[in-house]
C-alpha cells in the first residue's frame, strides 16, 4: 500500500486543543468535504461478526462462540478503517453521541467499515463522575451505537464505563456491528487514578472475528504493553483497535507505542483518542492515527476533532510479516529460549556458555 | 537527566555514508576534540563484573557464577556509557581493531566506563567469509579487546563470529572487562541469510552484572523482539547494549525499536551499529544511539564513523519506571491474564463476558 494521500481521507476541522487550555470548541462548526481519491470496492460481507473468547485463565483459546451464524471463511481482503477523534464533554451524553453519529455517518458514506471511537467518549473522561455515568450492557450507549452500526453497516469499537450485575465498574471495550452487540472486554491495565474507580479485567485484550478480518482491542495504556498486542496477534488479530484517552503530556509515548506495536507484529493499528481540554481537566493528546503493518504512519490527525480513514489490505500485512519475520521466527524457534518442544535443541550452545563460567 | 548537550559528548567526523554508495571513507582522517560539559565522578569500582547465566532451558535464573570475586552490592549510581560506530572493512581485522582502540581510548579518557561496539566489527560483516573469520574464545578478538578493556578500565560489549570446540559457528555477544573475559552469548534470532551461516543460540539475550549496574545484551535483529528485552529487564537489566549491523533500508525500524525498547522497559538502550557501504555489500544504517529510560533520544549519530557518550543515572531509571509503571503493573497483576497466583481474581469479569456469548 503506498503511503500517500491516495489511500486516506480526512474529515473534520482545526480549532481545538490550543496550548493554554480553556473550554474547547468541541464540535465542528463546519465540515470540509471529505477528500477521497480511491474508492474501496464494497466488501463481500457475509453477515455479522463472531466473538472468540477464552473461558480459562491459562491463556489458551478454548472456546469460539458463533454469535450470528457467520461464515468467517469469507473475509474481505481490502477494506476501509477509520478513527474518530472527539473532544467529549463530561456528562453531555446526548451531545457526545450525536457528534459521533455525524462522523460515523460521513465515514460510512465514504466507505469505512470498521470505525474506532475514543475511550469513554460517551460519558466524557471524568473519573469523579464515573460511578454515576457507568451503565449496563445492553444500555443506552451500546443501544445507541448498535443502532448506528446497523444504520451505517459498520463495526464500531469503543470503551465505556460499564457496571455489571453485581455493581462492579469496569472500563470496558465494546464492539457493536450491524447485528447489534458483538463483544465486551474489560481493561486490565488501568492508568493512574483509574485504578481507584475501575476494577481491572481478568485479561488484557479482546479478540473479535469480523468479515474484515480479526480485530484485537486494547484500551489506551494497555497498548503500551507489548505482551498484550503480541498475544492478540498470535491468536489471529489482523487489526488492533485502540480506543484511548491519552494524556497530551505523554504525546511522545503515544506516537512511539502505536508505531512499535504495528511494526513488531506486522499488524494495522487504528488508535482513536480524545483531544483538547475541558476546564481544568486533563489535556488529551489527540493525534489519532492509523499505522500500517510496517510501522509507518498511514494517516495521523493533529488535535482537531474529526476523523480519518485508510484502506488496508491483507496483502500488505502478509508482505510486512515476510519482510521482517518477527512472528515467523518466534514460531519457528518456539520462543526466546529453547524448551522441550524445540525441534532442534542446540545443547552445545549452553555448554559453551557454561564452559567459561 | 536533561536531554541537552550537557550530558553527552561526541567524537568522530562526517564524510561517510553518502547516499549513492561506493567505497566509504572508513576511518577518521582527523578527529575533532571531544566536547564534554559535565565530567562524571570516577565510579567507586570495586572489581570486575560478574556473570549471571541460566543452565536450565526453562527460563528461570538458576545459577549465578561469580567470576572475579566481586561485591556486586557496590553499584555506582552514575556513569558514562558510549557507542562506537565503525565502517569495518571485511577481512581487515587489524585495521578494524586499531580503529576501535582509538575510539575506546578517547572515550575512556573522557570518562566512559561501558562502551558498546558494533556487531562483527572485527571481522567485517561478510556472510560469505564468516567461516574463515570465525574464531574461538579466548581468541584474537577477545584477547585484543580484553587488553584494551584492561588498559582503559572499561567494560566492552560487541558480537563476534565464534566457533566452538565442536566447530559450530555462532554470532556471539562478547563482554570483556578490566579483568578479562566476562561473558559470551549466542544470537538466537538470526536475520535473513545469517540463518545459513550461523547456528542459533539456545536463548536470546545475555545478562551481566557490573559495577555500573546490570547490563543486558541483545544482538541487532533480536532487539526487535520485545520479549527478549523484557525478559532481561525483568531479570534485572538496567542498561541494554545492542551490538548491531542494521541495514540502512530499514532505518525507520532501527529508530523505532531502540526507542520503544527503552520506553516500555524504563531502561537505557545503547545501540552501536556499522555504517556505510563497502563495494556492493549491504549499506548499513549507522545512527548509533543512546536512548533514555523514557524512550527519548539522549544522543544519536548520523552515518559518520566515530562515537558518542552519555551520562546515565539510576535515579532517572527509577523515575521513568514510576512515571509510567509498565513493569510494576505487570508484576502487580501477574501478567496479561489472571492465573492461580493472582491475589484477587476477578471471577465476575469472565462471567460478564461469557454472559453475552
XYZ file of C-alpha atoms in Angstrom:
714
model
C 0.000 0.000 0.000
C 1.527 3.346 -0.957
C 1.682 5.784 1.930
C 0.338 8.798 0.120
C -2.901 10.683 0.042
C -4.323 8.143 -2.364
C -5.498 5.817 0.335
C -6.638 8.071 3.087
C -9.384 10.572 3.619
C -9.721 13.193 6.266
C -12.729 14.811 7.849
C -13.056 17.491 10.469
C -11.508 20.878 11.033
C -8.941 22.683 13.114
C -9.557 24.913 16.055
C -9.325 22.869 19.261
C -6.506 21.878 21.523
C -4.995 25.300 21.993
C -1.969 25.023 24.199
C -3.216 27.122 27.072
C -6.382 25.178 27.725
C -9.738 26.734 28.396
C -13.016 25.311 27.164
C -12.564 23.694 23.819
C -14.606 24.232 20.719
C -15.845 20.692 20.937
C -17.861 20.198 17.758
C -17.250 21.135 14.148
C -18.989 24.358 13.175
C -18.468 23.356 9.574
C -17.113 20.308 7.846
C -14.731 20.296 4.954
C -15.874 17.882 2.262
C -14.177 14.516 2.617
C -11.370 14.069 0.128
C -11.245 10.571 -1.258
C -9.090 9.525 -4.137
C -9.528 5.777 -4.151
C -12.904 4.214 -3.571
C -12.891 0.865 -1.887
C -14.969 -1.813 -3.590
C -17.853 -2.688 -1.322
C -16.759 -5.720 0.673
C -18.292 -9.124 0.161
C -19.855 -9.035 3.593
C -21.438 -12.309 4.561
C -23.004 -11.407 7.862
C -22.266 -10.114 11.314
C -19.060 -10.743 13.191
C -18.159 -13.552 15.518
C -16.735 -13.401 19.004
C -13.785 -15.501 20.019
C -13.100 -15.523 23.712
C -11.347 -17.537 26.361
C -13.044 -19.207 29.295
C -9.917 -20.441 31.026
C -7.473 -18.183 32.814
C -4.484 -20.130 31.495
C -4.366 -18.221 28.245
C -5.163 -20.783 25.543
C -8.053 -20.214 23.189
C -10.579 -22.680 24.482
C -13.871 -21.544 23.011
C -15.183 -19.833 19.926
C -18.752 -18.651 20.243
C -20.526 -18.036 16.965
C -22.980 -15.289 17.730
C -24.670 -14.662 14.469
C -24.132 -17.701 12.297
C -21.407 -16.111 10.210
C -19.203 -17.968 7.778
C -15.869 -16.484 8.770
C -14.066 -18.062 5.823
C -15.272 -15.256 3.588
C -13.096 -12.436 4.885
C -12.643 -9.453 2.604
C -9.076 -8.645 1.611
C -9.422 -4.877 1.363
C -11.494 -2.530 3.475
C -11.513 0.950 4.944
C -10.826 1.509 8.617
C -11.302 4.832 10.389
C -10.622 6.580 13.671
C -12.842 9.285 15.160
C -11.326 11.924 17.434
C -13.645 13.763 19.808
C -13.490 16.433 22.480
C -16.202 14.769 24.540
C -17.850 16.885 27.222
C -18.205 15.386 30.656
C -21.787 14.340 31.322
C -23.075 15.577 27.940
C -24.019 12.084 26.790
C -26.508 13.019 24.063
C -24.226 15.658 22.599
C -21.296 13.238 22.614
C -23.346 10.531 20.884
C -24.724 12.974 18.302
C -21.264 14.187 17.367
C -20.002 10.636 16.872
C -23.102 9.776 14.861
C -22.302 12.576 12.408
C -18.725 11.385 11.994
C -19.716 7.741 11.582
C -22.382 8.583 9.015
C -19.872 10.597 6.984
C -17.232 7.888 7.222
C -19.673 5.146 6.265
C -20.859 7.193 3.288
C -17.219 7.269 2.217
C -16.862 3.511 2.547
C -15.415 2.936 6.030
C -16.385 -0.428 7.507
C -14.531 -0.582 10.844
C -14.589 2.613 12.911
C -12.726 3.125 16.183
C -14.050 5.693 18.691
C -12.219 7.105 21.728
C -12.312 5.564 25.199
C -15.134 6.930 27.391
C -16.242 9.337 24.652
C -19.924 8.861 25.549
C -19.624 9.769 29.227
C -16.655 12.069 28.894
C -13.449 11.290 30.765
C -14.084 12.414 34.336
C -13.061 9.845 36.899
C -15.035 11.617 39.628
C -18.311 11.050 37.779
C -17.656 7.504 36.582
C -19.846 5.996 39.256
C -22.883 7.948 38.080
C -22.085 7.545 34.359
C -21.442 3.779 34.437
C -24.091 1.803 32.591
C -25.029 -1.784 31.881
C -24.887 -3.665 28.573
C -27.336 -3.551 26.916
C -27.590 0.077 27.988
C -28.054 3.460 26.416
C -24.591 3.658 24.817
C -24.490 0.106 23.468
C -28.047 0.515 22.183
C -27.333 3.851 20.500
C -24.125 2.550 18.923
C -25.825 -0.683 17.854
C -28.487 1.325 16.036
C -25.791 3.470 14.431
C -23.837 0.390 13.315
C -26.994 -1.100 11.798
C -27.897 2.161 10.063
C -24.406 2.578 8.596
C -23.485 -1.108 8.133
C -20.268 -0.688 10.116
C -18.423 -2.277 13.022
C -17.860 0.236 15.847
C -15.255 -0.138 18.604
C -15.047 1.971 21.779
C -14.690 1.698 25.557
C -17.364 2.645 28.074
C -17.821 2.889 31.832
C -19.614 -0.416 32.447
C -21.378 -1.616 35.584
C -22.021 -5.344 35.818
C -24.946 -7.069 37.512
C -23.066 -7.079 40.804
C -22.425 -3.350 40.668
C -18.742 -3.668 39.820
C -17.495 -0.962 37.462
C -15.069 -1.684 34.612
C -13.514 0.370 31.824
C -14.852 -1.907 29.103
C -14.134 -2.299 25.420
C -17.367 -2.547 23.437
C -17.742 -3.821 19.875
C -21.044 -3.492 18.022
C -21.955 -4.397 14.446
C -24.925 -4.250 12.099
C -26.439 -7.173 14.011
C -26.041 -5.494 17.393
C -23.733 -6.189 20.313
C -20.694 -8.285 19.453
C -18.282 -8.268 22.353
C -17.375 -6.716 25.679
C -13.922 -6.765 27.300
C -12.535 -5.148 30.423
C -9.414 -3.022 30.695
C -6.841 -4.817 32.830
C -4.039 -2.264 32.892
C -5.619 0.829 34.402
C -3.793 4.135 34.213
C -3.018 6.105 37.357
C -6.173 7.196 39.215
C -8.331 4.921 37.052
C -7.184 2.251 39.495
C -9.303 3.879 42.193
C -12.579 3.913 40.227
C -12.428 0.843 37.976
C -11.882 -2.837 38.727
C -9.237 -4.431 36.475
C -10.370 -7.040 33.968
C -9.252 -10.645 34.150
C -7.431 -10.463 30.830
C -5.988 -7.692 28.726
C -7.192 -7.610 25.144
C -10.335 -8.677 23.309
C -10.412 -10.622 20.050
C -13.304 -10.354 17.588
C -13.660 -12.057 14.215
C -15.360 -9.954 11.578
C -15.877 -10.060 7.815
C -12.957 -7.612 7.695
C -10.515 -9.878 9.458
C -9.894 -10.454 13.128
C -9.960 -7.326 15.262
C -7.996 -7.142 18.501
C -8.940 -4.465 21.012
C -6.752 -2.966 23.730
C -7.654 0.167 25.649
C -5.284 3.155 25.819
C -2.495 2.431 28.375
C -2.801 -1.292 27.606
C -1.309 -0.659 24.161
C 1.952 0.231 25.902
C 2.416 -3.400 26.935
C 3.900 -5.363 24.021
C 2.710 -8.599 25.632
C -0.962 -7.769 25.170
C -0.843 -6.927 21.476
C 1.530 -9.828 20.757
C -0.944 -12.199 22.399
C -3.811 -10.878 20.278
C -1.792 -11.115 17.062
C -0.540 -14.613 17.829
C -4.201 -15.555 18.302
C -5.012 -14.130 14.879
C -5.552 -10.363 15.038
C -5.089 -8.537 11.723
C -6.050 -5.138 13.082
C -5.532 -3.686 16.550
C -8.146 -1.125 17.587
C -7.107 1.162 20.448
C -9.899 3.299 21.959
C -7.958 5.845 24.003
C -7.923 8.928 26.211
C -4.175 9.541 26.202
C -2.658 12.473 28.064
C -1.033 15.166 25.933
C 1.909 15.351 28.328
C 2.910 11.898 27.082
C 2.333 12.520 23.369
C 5.791 11.109 22.547
C 4.779 7.852 24.241
C 1.575 7.670 22.197
C 3.447 8.195 18.939
C 6.066 5.598 19.785
C 3.851 2.808 21.066
C 1.316 2.961 18.225
C 4.065 2.608 15.594
C 6.004 -0.006 17.513
C 3.027 -2.290 18.165
C 2.267 -2.224 14.423
C 5.876 -2.844 13.370
C 6.787 -5.647 15.752
C 3.574 -7.534 14.949
C 3.022 -6.780 11.267
C -0.452 -5.521 12.079
C -2.561 -2.437 11.378
C -3.027 -0.239 14.460
C -6.038 2.094 14.495
C -5.836 4.274 17.604
C -8.573 6.821 18.342
C -8.174 9.326 21.147
C -9.884 12.163 22.912
C -8.483 15.607 22.201
C -8.402 19.012 23.827
C -9.106 20.036 27.385
C -12.245 20.919 29.308
C -11.847 23.369 32.178
C -9.050 22.236 34.450
C -9.364 18.600 33.374
C -6.579 16.695 31.673
C -5.416 17.844 28.264
C -5.723 14.957 25.820
C -3.223 14.050 23.132
C -5.379 13.841 20.037
C -3.132 12.627 17.196
C -5.406 9.703 16.439
C -3.602 7.550 13.935
C -3.755 4.589 11.592
C -0.407 2.800 11.326
C 0.444 0.241 8.650
C 1.963 -3.172 9.391
C 5.486 -1.929 8.664
C 5.193 0.583 11.497
C 4.746 3.514 9.130
C 2.063 6.126 9.701
C -0.665 5.918 7.062
C -2.663 8.874 8.353
C -2.473 10.883 11.566
C -4.638 13.673 12.931
C -3.476 16.751 14.798
C -5.520 17.951 17.781
C -8.684 18.790 15.844
C -11.922 16.909 16.302
C -12.960 14.893 13.255
C -11.905 11.615 11.706
C -9.560 9.993 9.212
C -9.726 6.736 7.308
C -7.403 4.477 5.364
C -7.690 1.494 3.089
C -5.967 -1.573 4.487
C -5.208 -4.779 2.654
C -4.404 -8.290 3.763
C -1.631 -8.376 1.163
C 0.286 -5.563 2.842
C 0.007 -7.334 6.160
C 1.373 -10.584 4.741
C 4.174 -8.717 2.963
C 5.202 -6.966 6.186
C 5.349 -10.284 8.039
C 7.553 -11.700 5.276
C 9.829 -8.673 5.104
C 10.609 -8.712 8.833
C 9.620 -12.173 10.077
C 9.304 -11.494 13.816
C 6.227 -13.696 14.135
C 7.592 -16.481 11.957
C 10.956 -16.583 13.725
C 9.258 -16.675 17.118
C 7.017 -19.513 15.971
C 9.842 -21.423 14.290
C 12.154 -21.252 17.308
C 9.359 -21.671 19.837
C 10.119 -18.509 21.809
C 13.115 -16.655 23.214
C 14.572 -19.715 24.953
C 14.754 -23.361 23.985
C 12.332 -25.740 25.599
C 11.448 -29.393 25.423
C 9.296 -28.896 22.373
C 12.025 -27.250 20.322
C 12.626 -29.281 17.219
C 16.400 -28.984 17.236
C 17.784 -28.097 20.668
C 21.307 -26.710 20.453
C 22.652 -28.380 23.551
C 26.256 -27.447 22.776
C 25.308 -23.805 22.936
C 24.625 -23.916 26.639
C 27.750 -25.983 27.182
C 29.820 -23.275 25.586
C 28.476 -20.663 27.911
C 28.911 -22.862 30.975
C 32.486 -23.579 29.965
C 33.624 -20.029 30.603
C 31.838 -19.536 33.910
C 18.546 13.865 33.245
C 18.172 16.857 30.955
C 18.309 15.943 27.290
C 20.684 18.637 26.178
C 24.295 18.818 25.212
C 25.273 18.970 28.851
C 25.381 15.241 29.296
C 26.699 13.953 26.031
C 29.912 14.142 24.113
C 30.561 13.375 20.520
C 33.640 12.184 18.714
C 34.299 11.478 15.069
C 33.655 13.322 11.852
C 31.375 13.402 8.851
C 32.122 12.150 5.404
C 30.840 8.583 5.070
C 27.529 7.088 4.171
C 26.887 9.098 1.035
C 23.577 8.098 -0.404
C 24.858 6.601 -3.620
C 27.215 4.099 -2.051
C 30.689 3.422 -3.303
C 33.679 2.718 -1.114
C 33.408 4.539 2.146
C 35.983 6.690 3.824
C 36.231 4.203 6.625
C 38.499 5.849 9.184
C 38.729 9.372 10.534
C 41.406 11.406 8.780
C 41.188 13.843 11.653
C 39.352 13.919 14.925
C 37.539 16.865 16.360
C 38.362 17.339 20.028
C 35.771 15.684 22.249
C 33.358 18.196 23.707
C 32.451 17.418 27.281
C 30.497 19.710 29.526
C 29.875 17.541 32.558
C 32.565 15.320 33.963
C 31.405 12.164 35.622
C 32.881 11.483 39.047
C 35.055 8.402 38.812
C 32.912 5.468 39.883
C 33.527 3.588 43.084
C 34.550 0.499 41.171
C 35.073 -2.496 43.395
C 36.347 -5.013 40.902
C 35.484 -6.830 37.720
C 31.978 -7.772 36.715
C 30.054 -10.926 37.408
C 28.253 -13.200 35.012
C 24.731 -14.354 35.666
C 23.550 -17.089 33.382
C 20.988 -19.823 33.175
C 21.747 -23.520 32.966
C 18.209 -24.743 32.504
C 16.242 -24.298 29.307
C 13.051 -23.492 31.208
C 13.915 -19.850 31.620
C 14.369 -19.307 35.367
C 17.612 -17.916 36.706
C 19.175 -20.962 38.264
C 22.818 -20.071 38.677
C 24.975 -17.057 39.328
C 28.648 -17.625 38.661
C 30.964 -15.198 40.396
C 33.926 -14.948 38.096
C 36.131 -12.450 39.778
C 35.075 -12.278 43.398
C 33.217 -9.004 43.010
C 30.938 -7.497 45.619
C 28.031 -6.531 43.378
C 26.308 -4.564 46.144
C 28.516 -1.581 45.405
C 26.989 -0.432 42.138
C 27.679 3.128 41.065
C 24.643 5.340 40.514
C 26.034 7.495 37.731
C 28.346 6.540 34.898
C 29.105 7.270 31.268
C 28.082 4.851 28.546
C 29.191 5.125 24.928
C 28.562 3.661 21.499
C 31.200 3.343 18.785
C 30.158 3.386 15.130
C 32.531 1.868 12.583
C 32.737 1.249 8.863
C 34.563 -2.038 9.333
C 36.326 -3.467 6.296
C 35.763 -7.106 5.513
C 38.789 -9.186 6.444
C 40.846 -6.181 7.648
C 40.942 -7.425 11.230
C 43.958 -5.435 12.459
C 42.714 -2.207 10.900
C 39.260 -2.735 12.408
C 40.724 -3.399 15.863
C 43.064 -0.401 15.648
C 40.230 1.947 14.755
C 38.139 0.754 17.689
C 41.145 1.037 20.001
C 41.487 4.724 19.110
C 37.821 5.381 19.806
C 37.821 3.457 23.080
C 40.948 5.224 24.304
C 39.403 8.615 23.555
C 36.114 7.673 25.199
C 37.831 6.274 28.289
C 39.936 9.420 28.589
C 36.638 11.309 28.646
C 35.239 9.103 31.393
C 33.208 6.421 29.590
C 33.006 3.157 31.521
C 30.728 0.929 29.405
C 31.361 1.017 25.654
C 29.263 -0.786 23.053
C 30.867 -1.744 19.716
C 29.080 -2.884 16.543
C 28.259 -6.497 15.716
C 31.006 -8.272 13.721
C 33.100 -5.093 13.593
C 36.343 -7.073 13.955
C 35.786 -9.420 11.013
C 33.639 -7.090 8.966
C 30.109 -8.116 8.031
C 30.511 -10.513 5.114
C 28.480 -13.662 5.494
C 30.449 -15.410 2.748
C 33.676 -15.143 4.746
C 32.258 -15.942 8.180
C 33.550 -19.487 8.102
C 37.145 -18.322 7.672
C 36.796 -15.372 10.082
C 35.153 -17.308 12.932
C 37.394 -17.636 15.972
C 37.414 -19.283 19.364
C 37.238 -17.645 22.802
C 39.826 -16.945 24.034
C 40.900 -15.880 20.550
C 42.493 -12.925 18.866
C 39.478 -10.600 19.165
C 38.596 -11.431 22.768
C 42.277 -11.156 23.705
C 42.750 -7.820 21.951
C 39.569 -6.401 23.475
C 40.456 -7.772 26.905
C 43.790 -5.969 26.759
C 42.035 -2.788 25.632
C 39.500 -3.046 28.471
C 42.307 -3.511 30.984
C 44.297 -0.613 29.544
C 41.298 1.731 29.596
C 39.483 0.350 32.675
C 36.258 -0.116 30.721
C 33.663 -2.778 30.006
C 33.408 -3.501 26.257
C 30.437 -5.179 24.558
C 30.360 -6.490 20.980
C 29.419 -9.539 18.905
C 31.865 -11.751 17.035
C 31.839 -14.733 14.687
C 32.552 -17.504 17.194
C 33.462 -21.128 16.526
C 33.014 -23.515 19.440
C 35.090 -26.601 20.225
C 32.830 -28.705 18.012
C 33.265 -26.386 15.048
C 29.785 -24.883 15.290
C 29.673 -21.199 14.360
C 27.581 -18.673 16.279
C 27.049 -14.915 16.089
C 28.081 -14.363 19.693
C 27.819 -11.458 22.088
C 31.103 -10.905 23.903
C 31.616 -8.875 27.080
C 35.111 -8.121 28.386
C 36.237 -6.032 31.338
C 39.442 -4.896 33.024
C 39.818 -8.426 34.416
C 39.423 -10.087 31.030
C 36.622 -12.155 29.527
C 33.276 -11.767 31.271
C 30.570 -13.411 29.209
C 29.670 -14.949 25.887
C 26.138 -15.327 24.485
C 24.813 -16.535 21.162
C 22.381 -14.738 18.875
C 19.148 -16.698 18.680
C 17.160 -14.598 16.226
C 19.298 -14.543 13.093
C 18.483 -12.102 10.322
C 17.835 -13.305 6.804
C 20.870 -15.045 5.271
C 22.616 -15.164 8.655
C 20.445 -18.236 9.170
C 22.525 -20.081 6.577
C 25.931 -19.396 8.173
C 25.269 -19.241 11.921
C 23.637 -21.687 14.322
C 21.005 -20.043 16.552
C 21.730 -19.783 20.266
C 19.656 -21.581 22.866
C 18.443 -18.345 24.431
C 18.115 -14.772 23.272
C 19.794 -12.218 25.494
C 22.753 -12.216 27.869
C 22.759 -10.706 31.351
C 25.938 -9.410 33.003
C 26.298 -7.765 36.411
C 28.859 -4.995 36.538
C 29.852 -2.203 38.905
C 27.765 0.014 36.630
C 24.572 -1.935 37.057
C 23.290 -4.984 35.243
C 23.905 -4.989 31.511
C 21.625 -6.912 29.168
C 22.904 -7.712 25.685
C 20.848 -8.455 22.587
C 22.292 -8.517 19.083
C 20.823 -6.375 16.282
C 17.611 -8.041 14.953
C 16.991 -9.530 18.412
C 16.235 -6.044 19.736
C 13.128 -6.050 17.543
C 11.555 -8.719 19.750
C 10.013 -7.063 22.822
C 10.031 -10.426 24.609
C 13.813 -10.618 24.734
C 14.456 -7.195 26.238
C 11.512 -7.553 28.629
C 12.981 -10.821 29.896
C 16.374 -9.208 30.500
C 14.838 -6.235 32.313
C 12.579 -8.401 34.457
C 15.743 -10.291 35.425
C 17.391 -7.030 36.440
C 18.912 -5.249 33.433
C 19.444 -1.510 33.893
C 21.094 -0.991 30.518
C 20.506 -2.810 27.236
C 23.545 -2.958 24.951
C 22.779 -3.700 21.301
C 25.803 -4.506 19.102
C 24.363 -4.211 15.593
C 24.850 -4.278 11.837
C 21.462 -2.906 10.830
C 20.556 -2.377 7.189
C 20.044 1.222 6.080
C 16.958 0.230 4.108
C 15.241 -0.388 7.454
C 16.485 2.739 9.236
C 12.918 3.576 10.353
C 12.758 0.181 12.076
C 16.046 0.826 13.885
C 14.865 4.211 15.137
C 11.547 2.850 16.323
C 12.711 -0.287 18.090
C 15.570 1.355 20.009
C 13.230 3.998 21.464
C 10.394 1.593 22.123
C 12.512 -0.989 23.967
C 13.782 1.811 26.242
C 10.330 3.296 26.847
C 8.358 0.136 27.535
C 11.010 -1.139 29.971
C 12.254 2.047 31.623
C 15.799 1.134 30.628
C 18.748 2.782 28.894
C 19.360 1.410 25.387
C 22.856 1.827 23.934
C 22.819 0.597 20.336
C 26.020 0.648 18.258
C 25.923 -0.106 14.553
C 28.067 -0.428 11.492
C 27.770 2.390 8.984
C 28.399 2.972 5.308
C 28.848 0.517 2.490
C 31.814 -1.374 1.084
C 31.691 -2.226 -2.610
C 28.401 -3.885 -3.450
C 27.865 -5.092 0.124
C 24.930 -4.026 2.246
C 24.609 -0.373 3.191
C 24.465 -0.084 6.970
C 22.218 2.239 8.935
C 24.660 3.995 11.236
C 22.589 6.199 13.567
C 24.057 4.589 16.660
C 22.109 5.899 19.600
C 21.773 6.100 23.361
C 18.137 6.265 24.464
C 16.998 7.229 27.958
C 14.519 5.191 30.014
C 11.611 7.420 28.962
C 12.176 6.456 25.339
C 13.740 9.807 24.466
C 16.922 10.036 22.439
C 19.840 11.266 24.549
C 22.367 11.302 21.725
C 22.274 9.903 18.197
C 24.909 9.741 15.474
C 24.372 10.254 11.760
C 26.226 7.983 9.334
C 29.741 9.111 10.256
C 32.241 6.834 11.928
C 33.117 7.868 15.480
C 31.428 7.608 18.851
C 29.109 9.342 21.285
C 28.646 9.031 25.019
C 26.093 9.982 27.639
C 25.883 10.086 31.396
C 23.204 7.787 32.763
C 21.861 7.699 36.288
C 19.979 5.136 38.308
C 17.681 7.911 39.528
C 16.387 8.638 36.034
C 15.694 4.964 35.504
C 13.713 4.700 38.733
C 11.803 7.890 37.908
C 10.849 6.567 34.466
C 9.533 3.343 35.985
C 7.449 5.372 38.433
C 6.133 7.775 35.815
C 4.850 5.013 33.533
C 4.668 1.869 35.675
C 4.629 -0.813 32.973
C 6.900 -3.113 34.966
C 5.144 -2.518 38.270
C 1.671 -3.051 36.827
C 2.783 -6.265 35.134
C 4.291 -7.510 38.387
C 1.315 -6.434 40.493
C -1.263 -8.102 38.240
C 0.932 -11.105 37.482
C 0.803 -10.741 33.693
C -1.730 -10.038 30.973
C -4.198 -12.679 32.169
C -5.244 -13.826 35.609
C -3.818 -17.038 36.928
C -3.997 -19.096 40.070
C -1.405 -16.973 41.807
C -3.272 -13.721 41.294
C -4.021 -12.199 44.647
C -7.535 -11.050 43.841
C -9.036 -12.910 40.883
C -11.975 -11.036 39.380
C -14.114 -14.050 38.649
C -17.163 -11.965 37.806
C -15.275 -10.382 34.979
C -15.137 -13.567 32.982
C -18.768 -14.275 33.825
C -19.781 -10.982 32.319
C -18.075 -11.771 29.072
C -19.473 -15.293 28.940
C -22.954 -13.962 29.557
C -23.132 -12.215 26.221
C -21.657 -15.019 24.125
